[in-house]
Coordinates of C-alpha atoms and ligand atoms in Angstrom, one line a residue:
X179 CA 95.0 50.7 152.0
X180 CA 92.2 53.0 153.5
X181 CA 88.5 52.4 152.9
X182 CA 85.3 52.7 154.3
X183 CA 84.4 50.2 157.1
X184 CA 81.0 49.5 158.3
X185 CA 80.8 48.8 161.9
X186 CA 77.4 48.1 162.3
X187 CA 74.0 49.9 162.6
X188 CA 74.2 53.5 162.3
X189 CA 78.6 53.5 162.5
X190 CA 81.0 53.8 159.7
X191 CA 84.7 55.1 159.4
X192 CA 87.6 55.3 157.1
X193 CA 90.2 53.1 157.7
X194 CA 93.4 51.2 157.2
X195 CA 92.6 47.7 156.0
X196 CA 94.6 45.0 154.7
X197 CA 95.0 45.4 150.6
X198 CA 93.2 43.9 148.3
X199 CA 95.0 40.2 146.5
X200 CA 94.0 37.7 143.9
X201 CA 92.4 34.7 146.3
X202 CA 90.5 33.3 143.2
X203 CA 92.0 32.5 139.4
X204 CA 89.0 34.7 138.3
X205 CA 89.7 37.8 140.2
X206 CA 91.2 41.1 139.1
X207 CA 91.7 43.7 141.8
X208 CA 91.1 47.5 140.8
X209 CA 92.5 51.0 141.7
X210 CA 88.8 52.7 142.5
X211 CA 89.5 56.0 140.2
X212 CA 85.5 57.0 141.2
X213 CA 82.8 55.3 143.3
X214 CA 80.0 56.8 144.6
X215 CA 77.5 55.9 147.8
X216 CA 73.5 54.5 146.6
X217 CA 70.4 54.4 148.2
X218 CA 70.9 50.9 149.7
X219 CA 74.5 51.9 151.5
X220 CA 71.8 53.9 153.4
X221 CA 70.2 51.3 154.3
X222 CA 72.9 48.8 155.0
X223 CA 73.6 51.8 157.5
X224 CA 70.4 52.1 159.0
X225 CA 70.8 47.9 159.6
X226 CA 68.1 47.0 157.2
X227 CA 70.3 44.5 155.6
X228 CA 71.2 42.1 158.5
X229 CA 73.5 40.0 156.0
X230 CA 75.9 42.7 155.9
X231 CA 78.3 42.6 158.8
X232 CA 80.5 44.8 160.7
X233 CA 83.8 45.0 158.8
X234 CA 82.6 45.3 155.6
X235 CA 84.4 47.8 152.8
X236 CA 80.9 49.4 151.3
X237 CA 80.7 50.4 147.9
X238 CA 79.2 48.5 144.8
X239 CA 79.6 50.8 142.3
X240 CA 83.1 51.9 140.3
X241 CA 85.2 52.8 137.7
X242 CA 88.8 52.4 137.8
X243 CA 92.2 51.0 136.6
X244 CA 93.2 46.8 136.7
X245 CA 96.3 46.5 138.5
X246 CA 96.5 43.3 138.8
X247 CA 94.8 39.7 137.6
X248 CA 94.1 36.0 138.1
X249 CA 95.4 33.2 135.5
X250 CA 91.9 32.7 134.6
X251 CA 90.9 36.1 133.5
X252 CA 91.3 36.6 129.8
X253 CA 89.8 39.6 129.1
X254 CA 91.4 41.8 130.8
X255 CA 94.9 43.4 131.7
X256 CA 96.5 45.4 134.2
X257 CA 96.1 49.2 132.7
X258 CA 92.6 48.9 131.4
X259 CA 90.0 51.2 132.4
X260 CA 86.9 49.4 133.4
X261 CA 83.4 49.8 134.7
X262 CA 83.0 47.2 138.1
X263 CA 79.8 46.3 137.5
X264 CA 77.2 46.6 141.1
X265 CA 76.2 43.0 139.5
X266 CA 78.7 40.4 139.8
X267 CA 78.3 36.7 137.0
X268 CA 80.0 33.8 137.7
X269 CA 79.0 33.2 133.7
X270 CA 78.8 29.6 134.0
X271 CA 75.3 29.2 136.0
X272 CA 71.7 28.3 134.9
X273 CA 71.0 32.3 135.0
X274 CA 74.0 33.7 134.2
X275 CA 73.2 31.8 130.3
X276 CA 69.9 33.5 130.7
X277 CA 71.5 36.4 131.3
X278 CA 70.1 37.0 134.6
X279 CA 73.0 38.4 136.4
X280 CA 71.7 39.3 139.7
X281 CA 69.9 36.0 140.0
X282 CA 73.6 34.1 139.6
X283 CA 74.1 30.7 141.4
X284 CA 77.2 30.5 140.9
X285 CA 78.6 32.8 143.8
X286 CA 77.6 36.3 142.1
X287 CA 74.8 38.8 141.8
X288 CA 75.2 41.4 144.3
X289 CA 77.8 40.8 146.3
X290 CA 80.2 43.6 146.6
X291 CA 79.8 46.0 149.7
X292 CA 76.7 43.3 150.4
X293 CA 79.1 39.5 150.9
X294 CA 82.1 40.4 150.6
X295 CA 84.8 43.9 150.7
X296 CA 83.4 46.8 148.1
X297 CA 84.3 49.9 146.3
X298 CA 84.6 52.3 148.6
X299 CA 88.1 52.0 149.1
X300 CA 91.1 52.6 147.4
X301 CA 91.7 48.9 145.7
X302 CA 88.7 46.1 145.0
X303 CA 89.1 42.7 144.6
X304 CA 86.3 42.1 141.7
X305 CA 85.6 38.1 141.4
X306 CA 84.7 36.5 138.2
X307 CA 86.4 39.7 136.5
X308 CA 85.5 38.6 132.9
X309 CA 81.9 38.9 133.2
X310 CA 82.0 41.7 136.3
X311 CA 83.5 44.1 134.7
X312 CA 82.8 46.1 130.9
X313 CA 85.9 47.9 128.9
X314 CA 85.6 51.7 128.2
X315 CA 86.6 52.0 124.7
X316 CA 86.3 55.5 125.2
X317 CA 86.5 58.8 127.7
X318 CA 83.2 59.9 129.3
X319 CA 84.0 61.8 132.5
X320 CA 84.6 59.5 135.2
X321 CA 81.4 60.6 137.0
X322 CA 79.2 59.6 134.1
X323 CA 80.8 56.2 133.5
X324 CA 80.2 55.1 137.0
X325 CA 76.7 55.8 136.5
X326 CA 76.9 52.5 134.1
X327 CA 77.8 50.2 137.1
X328 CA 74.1 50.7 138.5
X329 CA 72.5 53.5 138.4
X330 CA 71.2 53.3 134.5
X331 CA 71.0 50.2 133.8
X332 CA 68.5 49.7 137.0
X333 CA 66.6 52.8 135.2
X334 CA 66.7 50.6 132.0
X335 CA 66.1 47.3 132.9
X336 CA 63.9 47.6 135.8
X337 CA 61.8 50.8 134.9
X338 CA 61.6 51.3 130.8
X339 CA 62.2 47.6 129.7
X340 CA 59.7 46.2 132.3
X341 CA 57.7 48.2 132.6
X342 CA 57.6 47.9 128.7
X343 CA 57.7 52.1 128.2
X344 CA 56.4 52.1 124.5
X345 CA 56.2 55.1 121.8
X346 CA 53.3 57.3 122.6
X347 CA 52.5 56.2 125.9
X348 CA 52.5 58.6 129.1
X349 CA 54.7 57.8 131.9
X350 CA 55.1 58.7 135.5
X351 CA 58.4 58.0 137.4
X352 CA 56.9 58.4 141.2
X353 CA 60.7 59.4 143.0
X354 CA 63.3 61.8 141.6
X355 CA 66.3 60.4 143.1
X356 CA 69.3 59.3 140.8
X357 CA 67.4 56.2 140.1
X358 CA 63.9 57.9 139.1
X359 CA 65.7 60.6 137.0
X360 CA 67.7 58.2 135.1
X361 CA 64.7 55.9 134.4
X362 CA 62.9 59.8 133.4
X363 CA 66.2 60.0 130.8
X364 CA 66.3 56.7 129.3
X365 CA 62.2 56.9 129.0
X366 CA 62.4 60.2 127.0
X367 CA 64.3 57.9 123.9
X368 CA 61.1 55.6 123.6
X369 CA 58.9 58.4 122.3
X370 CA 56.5 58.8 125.1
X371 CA 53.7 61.5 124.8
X372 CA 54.4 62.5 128.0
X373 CA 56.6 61.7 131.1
X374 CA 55.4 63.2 134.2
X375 CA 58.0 63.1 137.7
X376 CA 56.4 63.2 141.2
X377 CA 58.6 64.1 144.0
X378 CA 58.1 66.1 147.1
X379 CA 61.6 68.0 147.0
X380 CA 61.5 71.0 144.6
X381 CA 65.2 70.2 143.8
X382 CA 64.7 67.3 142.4
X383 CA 61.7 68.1 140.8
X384 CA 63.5 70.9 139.2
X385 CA 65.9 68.1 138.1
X386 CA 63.8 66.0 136.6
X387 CA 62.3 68.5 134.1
X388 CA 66.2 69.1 133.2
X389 CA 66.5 65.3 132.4
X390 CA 63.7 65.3 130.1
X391 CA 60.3 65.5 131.9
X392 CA 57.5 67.3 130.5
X393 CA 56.3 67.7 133.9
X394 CA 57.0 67.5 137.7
X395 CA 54.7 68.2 140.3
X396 CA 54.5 67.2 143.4
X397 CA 51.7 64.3 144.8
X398 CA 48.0 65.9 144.0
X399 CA 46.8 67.8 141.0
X400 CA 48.3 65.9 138.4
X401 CA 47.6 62.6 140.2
X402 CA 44.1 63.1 141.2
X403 CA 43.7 64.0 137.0
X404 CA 45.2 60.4 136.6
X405 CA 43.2 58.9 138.6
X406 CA 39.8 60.6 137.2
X407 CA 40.6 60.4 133.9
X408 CA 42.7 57.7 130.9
X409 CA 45.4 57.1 133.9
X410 CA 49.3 56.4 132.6
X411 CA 50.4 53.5 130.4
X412 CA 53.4 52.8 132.5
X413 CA 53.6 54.1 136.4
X414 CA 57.8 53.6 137.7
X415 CA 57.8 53.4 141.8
X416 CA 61.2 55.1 142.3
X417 CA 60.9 56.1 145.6
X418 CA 61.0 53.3 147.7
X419 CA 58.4 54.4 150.1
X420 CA 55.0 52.6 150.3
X421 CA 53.1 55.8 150.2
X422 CA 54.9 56.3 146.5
X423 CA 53.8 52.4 145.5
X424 CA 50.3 53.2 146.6
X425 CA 50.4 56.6 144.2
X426 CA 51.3 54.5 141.8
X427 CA 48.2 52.4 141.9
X428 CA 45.5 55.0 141.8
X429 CA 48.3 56.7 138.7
X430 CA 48.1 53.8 136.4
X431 CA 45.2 53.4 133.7
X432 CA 43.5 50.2 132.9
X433 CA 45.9 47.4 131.8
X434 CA 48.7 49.4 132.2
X435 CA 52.5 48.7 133.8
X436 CA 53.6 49.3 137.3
X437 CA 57.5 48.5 137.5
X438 CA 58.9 48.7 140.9
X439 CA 62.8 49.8 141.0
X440 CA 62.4 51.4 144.8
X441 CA 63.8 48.9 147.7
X442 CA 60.9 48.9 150.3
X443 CA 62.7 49.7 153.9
X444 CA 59.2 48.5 155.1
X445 CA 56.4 46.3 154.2
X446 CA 54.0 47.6 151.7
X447 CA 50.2 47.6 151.1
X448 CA 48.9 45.6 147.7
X449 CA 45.3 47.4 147.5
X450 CA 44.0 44.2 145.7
X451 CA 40.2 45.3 146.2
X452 CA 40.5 48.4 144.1
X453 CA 43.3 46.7 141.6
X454 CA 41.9 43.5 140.9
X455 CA 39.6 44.6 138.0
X456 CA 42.2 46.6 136.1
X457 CA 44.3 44.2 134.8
X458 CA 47.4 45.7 136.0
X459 CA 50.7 44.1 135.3
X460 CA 53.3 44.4 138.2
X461 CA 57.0 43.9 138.0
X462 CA 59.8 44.1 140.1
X463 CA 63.5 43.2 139.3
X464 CA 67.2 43.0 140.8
X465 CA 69.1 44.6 138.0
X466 CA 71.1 42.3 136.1
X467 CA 73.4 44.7 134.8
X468 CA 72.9 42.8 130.9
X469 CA 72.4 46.3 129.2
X470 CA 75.6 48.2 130.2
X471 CA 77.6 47.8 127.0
X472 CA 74.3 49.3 125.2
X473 CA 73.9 52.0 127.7
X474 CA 77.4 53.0 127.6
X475 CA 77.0 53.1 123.7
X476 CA 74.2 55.5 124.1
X477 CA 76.4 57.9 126.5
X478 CA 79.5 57.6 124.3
X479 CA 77.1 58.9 121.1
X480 CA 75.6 61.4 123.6
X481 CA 72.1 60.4 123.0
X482 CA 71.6 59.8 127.0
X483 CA 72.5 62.8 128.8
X484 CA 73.2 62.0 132.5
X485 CA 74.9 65.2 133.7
X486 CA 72.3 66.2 136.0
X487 CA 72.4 63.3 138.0
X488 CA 76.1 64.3 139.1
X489 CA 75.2 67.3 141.5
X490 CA 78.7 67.0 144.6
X491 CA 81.9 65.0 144.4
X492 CA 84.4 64.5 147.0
X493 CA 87.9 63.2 147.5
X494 CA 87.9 59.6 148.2
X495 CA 89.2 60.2 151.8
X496 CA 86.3 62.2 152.5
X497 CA 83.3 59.3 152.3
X498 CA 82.0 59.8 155.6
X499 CA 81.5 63.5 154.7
X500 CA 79.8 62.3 151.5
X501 CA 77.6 59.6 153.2
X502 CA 76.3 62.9 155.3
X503 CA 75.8 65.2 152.2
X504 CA 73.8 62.0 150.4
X505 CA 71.8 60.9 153.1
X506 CA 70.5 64.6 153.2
X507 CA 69.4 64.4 149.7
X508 CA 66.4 66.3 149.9
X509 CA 67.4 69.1 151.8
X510 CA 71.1 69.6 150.4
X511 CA 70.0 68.8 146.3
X512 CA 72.4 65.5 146.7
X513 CA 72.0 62.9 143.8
X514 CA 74.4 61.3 142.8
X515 CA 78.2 61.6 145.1
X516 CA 81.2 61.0 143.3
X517 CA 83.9 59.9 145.2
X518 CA 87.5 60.5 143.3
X519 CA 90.9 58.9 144.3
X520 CA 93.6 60.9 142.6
Ligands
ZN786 ZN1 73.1 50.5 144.6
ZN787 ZN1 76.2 32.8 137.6

């Protein structure tokens, strides 16, 4: 089959690789319908993940057809459209009963495109397929479903749950990438007064007042106001950068919530002296990928409207072309980059 190969910092390709086969009793292997490249592929590229070595199929997030499964896998059967989860549960393991997906013991969590072959490719070999994997009982576009493998329930479980987003409060998501935006979405069905996006591309800025914020500014005005006056109930650090984790701190009133969802590509300042008497409650999280089948209720009611996010899609064959287009993000308007096989 062809895929995308990493080769090491900074080099990637698409190539002929050997197919994708059963090795476990647990596995199923999927025909990729749509994946799509995330924020960490970038960095896998840029050799901030050391663990990840030359050879490796990237991709972690899909939705596609079973062709073919182990004797242990009873859930599933070849023809059924599924969602391959970025989160991968052995379902036996200490956290995997909590579950705490992306903490498993048991030889999951985020492995795909990470440990072993991903989803960038035109088969996947998903391991522990059961509890990897969610049904679609229904249509969405292909675009939106895949959307479910990481992308919203990071915004859920990591941004609004943690950072317990509550009716009434004012939030700010600081980033307005896919992640940010989403997170801006499933915030708006909590009843906030007021959600407020900080980004420094006008794109995405325009974006996020599409997905439901009341407001999107870049860093200054509206900050500095935070800062001076009640400050937000619940501050989301989206971005990644430690610039955008430092905003976050001056943002946040009082007692209130800063969840972290951004990966830090570098180290990142804690201003204890200013934060220690405000009673600030930090969070951070690998998603665990629990809340799909809720999300993926709320899209198939269309209460969560996710279109935005899906701004260029590509033929499969064409993922280096897309890994270009998304790493450009804030100049081309990229979020999220479908990548269809037909
Ligand atoms: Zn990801
Ligand atoms: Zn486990």
């Amino acid at each position: 089959m062809r895929a995308l190969v990493y080769h090491g910092p900074g080099r990637i390709s698409w190539d002929t690789v050997a197919d994708p086969v059963i090795e476990d009793p647990g596995d199923a292997v999927v025909r990729v319908g749509t994946t799509t490249v995330c924020g960490t592929d970038l960095h896998i590229l840029r050799g901030d993940l050391a663990e990840v070595t030359a050879g490796t199929v990237l991709g972690h997030e899909a939705v596609g057809e079973v062709v073919a499964t182990g004797d242990d896998v009873r859930r599933l059967h070849p023809g059924n459209r599924v969602v391959v989860s970025s989160v991968s549960a052995c379902g036996r393991c200490r956290p995997c009963r909590d579950r705490l997906f992306g903490q498993c013991r048991g030889g999951g969590g985020w492995i795909l495109g990470h440990l072993i072959h991903g989803t960038q490719a035109e088969y996947v070999r998903v391991p522990f397929a059961d509890d990897s994997t969610h049904r679609l009982p229904f249509s969405p576009s292909p675009d939106e479903a895949v959307l479910l493998a990481e992308v919203l329930p990071t915004a859920y479980e990591v941004g609004v749950r943690n950072g317990e987003v509550g009716p009434g409060d004012t939030v700010v998501v600081v980033g307005a990438g896919p992640v940010g935006l989403a997170t801006v979405a499933i915030a708006r069905l909590c009843s906030p007064r007021r959600i407020v996006a900080v980004d420094l591309s006008t794109a995405r800025l325009e974006a996020a007042v599409r997905m439901g914020a009341d407001a999107a500014e870049v860093p200054g005005r509206m900050i500095a106001e935070l800062y001076e006056g009640p400050g937000a109930d619940v501050v989301v650090e989206a971005s990644g950068e430690p610039d955008g984790f430092v905003l976050c701190t001056r943002a946040v009133r009082t007692g209130g919530h800063i969840a972290v969802i951004g990966t830090p590509g570098r180290s990142t300042t804690l201003h204890l002296e200013s934060l220690w008497r405000k009673n600030v409650t930090i969070s951070t999280g690998q998603v665990d990928t629990s809340s799909t089948p809720w999300l993926m209720e709320l899209l198939r009611l269309g209460r969560l409207q996710v279109s935005p996010l899906l701004t260029h899609s590509f033929e499969l064959e064409r993922a280096v072309e897309a890994y270009e287009v998304f790493s450009k993000g804030t100049e081309s308007g990229a979020l999220k980059v479908a990548l269809r096989q037909r």
